[in-house]
Amino acid sequence: MSVKRRDLVKYLSENGYFLLREGGNHSIYSNNNKIIPVKRHKTFDRITANQILKQAGISKKFKKLNIHPLPTFQNMS
């Protein structure tokens, strides 16, 4: 599952982080205690997004989806 960058940034903002500055390849977010670099990709892998949240000291938000295969139906004739 991929995570949109805007969803990650929104979650950081909801938890007290703000855009500190723009670097060469990263946007730098801070909460006045920690500084977190976030790459400028449109999407992130779920694991990468959760690692950024861990670095920020925020609990994981992006969970693995439990997708079960569709049941197969046998011919009833």
PDB file of C-alpha atoms in Angstrom:
ATOM      1  CA  MET A   1       0.000   0.000   0.000  1.00  0.00           C
ATOM      2  CA  SER A   2       1.354   3.393  -0.860  1.00  0.00           C
ATOM      3  CA  VAL A   3       0.790   6.548   1.157  1.00  0.00           C
ATOM      4  CA  LYS A   4       0.260   9.944  -0.441  1.00  0.00           C
ATOM      5  CA  ARG A   5       2.737  12.581   0.666  1.00  0.00           C
ATOM      6  CA  ARG A   6      -0.042  15.026   1.485  1.00  0.00           C
ATOM      7  CA  ASP A   7      -1.607  12.469   3.879  1.00  0.00           C
ATOM      8  CA  LEU A   8       1.725  12.044   5.656  1.00  0.00           C
ATOM      9  CA  VAL A   9       2.284  15.818   5.882  1.00  0.00           C
ATOM     10  CA  LYS A  10      -1.294  16.328   7.115  1.00  0.00           C
ATOM     11  CA  TYR A  11      -0.749  13.738   9.865  1.00  0.00           C
ATOM     12  CA  LEU A  12       2.526  15.426  10.866  1.00  0.00           C
ATOM     13  CA  SER A  13       0.702  18.787  11.020  1.00  0.00           C
ATOM     14  CA  GLU A  14      -2.081  17.314  13.158  1.00  0.00           C
ATOM     15  CA  ASN A  15       0.621  16.216  15.600  1.00  0.00           C
ATOM     16  CA  GLY A  16       2.275  19.610  15.983  1.00  0.00           C
ATOM     17  CA  TYR A  17       4.806  19.624  13.126  1.00  0.00           C
ATOM     18  CA  PHE A  18       5.171  22.569  10.745  1.00  0.00           C
ATOM     19  CA  LEU A  19       7.202  23.252   7.616  1.00  0.00           C
ATOM     20  CA  LEU A  20      10.493  24.729   8.794  1.00  0.00           C
ATOM     21  CA  ARG A  21      12.172  25.133   5.412  1.00  0.00           C
ATOM     22  CA  GLU A  22      12.687  23.581   1.999  1.00  0.00           C
ATOM     23  CA  GLY A  23      15.996  21.821   1.448  1.00  0.00           C
ATOM     24  CA  GLY A  24      17.504  20.640  -1.823  1.00  0.00           C
ATOM     25  CA  ASN A  25      15.617  17.340  -2.002  1.00  0.00           C
ATOM     26  CA  HIS A  26      13.606  17.358   1.227  1.00  0.00           C
ATOM     27  CA  SER A  27      11.020  19.438   3.027  1.00  0.00           C
ATOM     28  CA  ILE A  28      12.121  19.928   6.621  1.00  0.00           C
ATOM     29  CA  TYR A  29       9.441  19.711   9.321  1.00  0.00           C
ATOM     30  CA  SER A  30       9.828  20.584  12.984  1.00  0.00           C
ATOM     31  CA  ASN A  31       7.874  20.729  16.235  1.00  0.00           C
ATOM     32  CA  ASN A  32      10.530  22.949  17.905  1.00  0.00           C
ATOM     33  CA  ASN A  33      12.086  19.828  19.490  1.00  0.00           C
ATOM     34  CA  LYS A  34      12.747  17.497  16.555  1.00  0.00           C
ATOM     35  CA  ILE A  35      13.584  18.107  12.922  1.00  0.00           C
ATOM     36  CA  ILE A  36      12.273  15.587  10.378  1.00  0.00           C
ATOM     37  CA  PRO A  37      13.266  15.526   6.680  1.00  0.00           C
ATOM     38  CA  VAL A  38      10.552  14.368   4.263  1.00  0.00           C
ATOM     39  CA  LYS A  39      11.503  13.623   0.654  1.00  0.00           C
ATOM     40  CA  ARG A  40       9.490  15.259  -2.089  1.00  0.00           C
ATOM     41  CA  HIS A  41       7.953  12.128  -3.596  1.00  0.00           C
ATOM     42  CA  LYS A  42       4.265  11.977  -4.489  1.00  0.00           C
ATOM     43  CA  THR A  43       3.868   8.650  -2.707  1.00  0.00           C
ATOM     44  CA  PHE A  44       5.727   6.670  -0.067  1.00  0.00           C
ATOM     45  CA  ASP A  45       5.743   2.997   0.755  1.00  0.00           C
ATOM     46  CA  ARG A  46       3.713   2.329   3.919  1.00  0.00           C
ATOM     47  CA  ILE A  47       6.840   1.159   5.755  1.00  0.00           C
ATOM     48  CA  THR A  48       8.776   4.320   4.837  1.00  0.00           C
ATOM     49  CA  ALA A  49       5.884   6.551   5.944  1.00  0.00           C
ATOM     50  CA  ASN A  50       5.726   4.765   9.309  1.00  0.00           C
ATOM     51  CA  GLN A  51       9.511   5.113   9.716  1.00  0.00           C
ATOM     52  CA  ILE A  52       9.190   8.877   9.254  1.00  0.00           C
ATOM     53  CA  LEU A  53       6.461   8.917  11.922  1.00  0.00           C
ATOM     54  CA  LYS A  54       8.666   6.834  14.235  1.00  0.00           C
ATOM     55  CA  GLN A  55      11.502   9.319  13.716  1.00  0.00           C
ATOM     56  CA  ALA A  56       9.044  12.075  14.677  1.00  0.00           C
ATOM     57  CA  GLY A  57       7.962  10.210  17.805  1.00  0.00           C
ATOM     58  CA  ILE A  58       4.407   9.721  16.507  1.00  0.00           C
ATOM     59  CA  SER A  59       2.520   6.422  16.618  1.00  0.00           C
ATOM     60  CA  LYS A  60       2.044   4.512  13.375  1.00  0.00           C
ATOM     61  CA  LYS A  61      -0.936   5.528  11.306  1.00  0.00           C
ATOM     62  CA  PHE A  62      -0.540   3.571   8.100  1.00  0.00           C
ATOM     63  CA  LYS A  63      -1.498  -0.050   8.702  1.00  0.00           C
ATOM     64  CA  LYS A  64      -1.245  -3.020   6.415  1.00  0.00           C
ATOM     65  CA  LEU A  65      -4.552  -3.824   4.769  1.00  0.00           C
ATOM     66  CA  ASN A  66      -5.843  -7.323   5.397  1.00  0.00           C
ATOM     67  CA  ILE A  67      -7.174  -8.306   2.002  1.00  0.00           C
ATOM     68  CA  HIS A  68      -8.729 -11.734   1.919  1.00  0.00           C
ATOM     69  CA  PRO A  69      -9.138 -13.578  -1.350  1.00  0.00           C
ATOM     70  CA  LEU A  70     -12.671 -13.777  -2.680  1.00  0.00           C
ATOM     71  CA  PRO A  71     -14.394 -17.074  -1.961  1.00  0.00           C
ATOM     72  CA  THR A  72     -14.747 -19.393  -4.911  1.00  0.00           C
ATOM     73  CA  PHE A  73     -18.182 -20.771  -5.587  1.00  0.00           C
ATOM     74  CA  GLN A  74     -18.552 -24.275  -6.902  1.00  0.00           C
ATOM     75  CA  ASN A  75     -20.966 -25.056  -9.647  1.00  0.00           C
ATOM     76  CA  MET A  76     -24.270 -26.022  -7.961  1.00  0.00           C
ATOM     77  CA  SER A  77     -25.577 -28.156 -10.863  1.00  0.00           C
TER      78      SER A  77
END
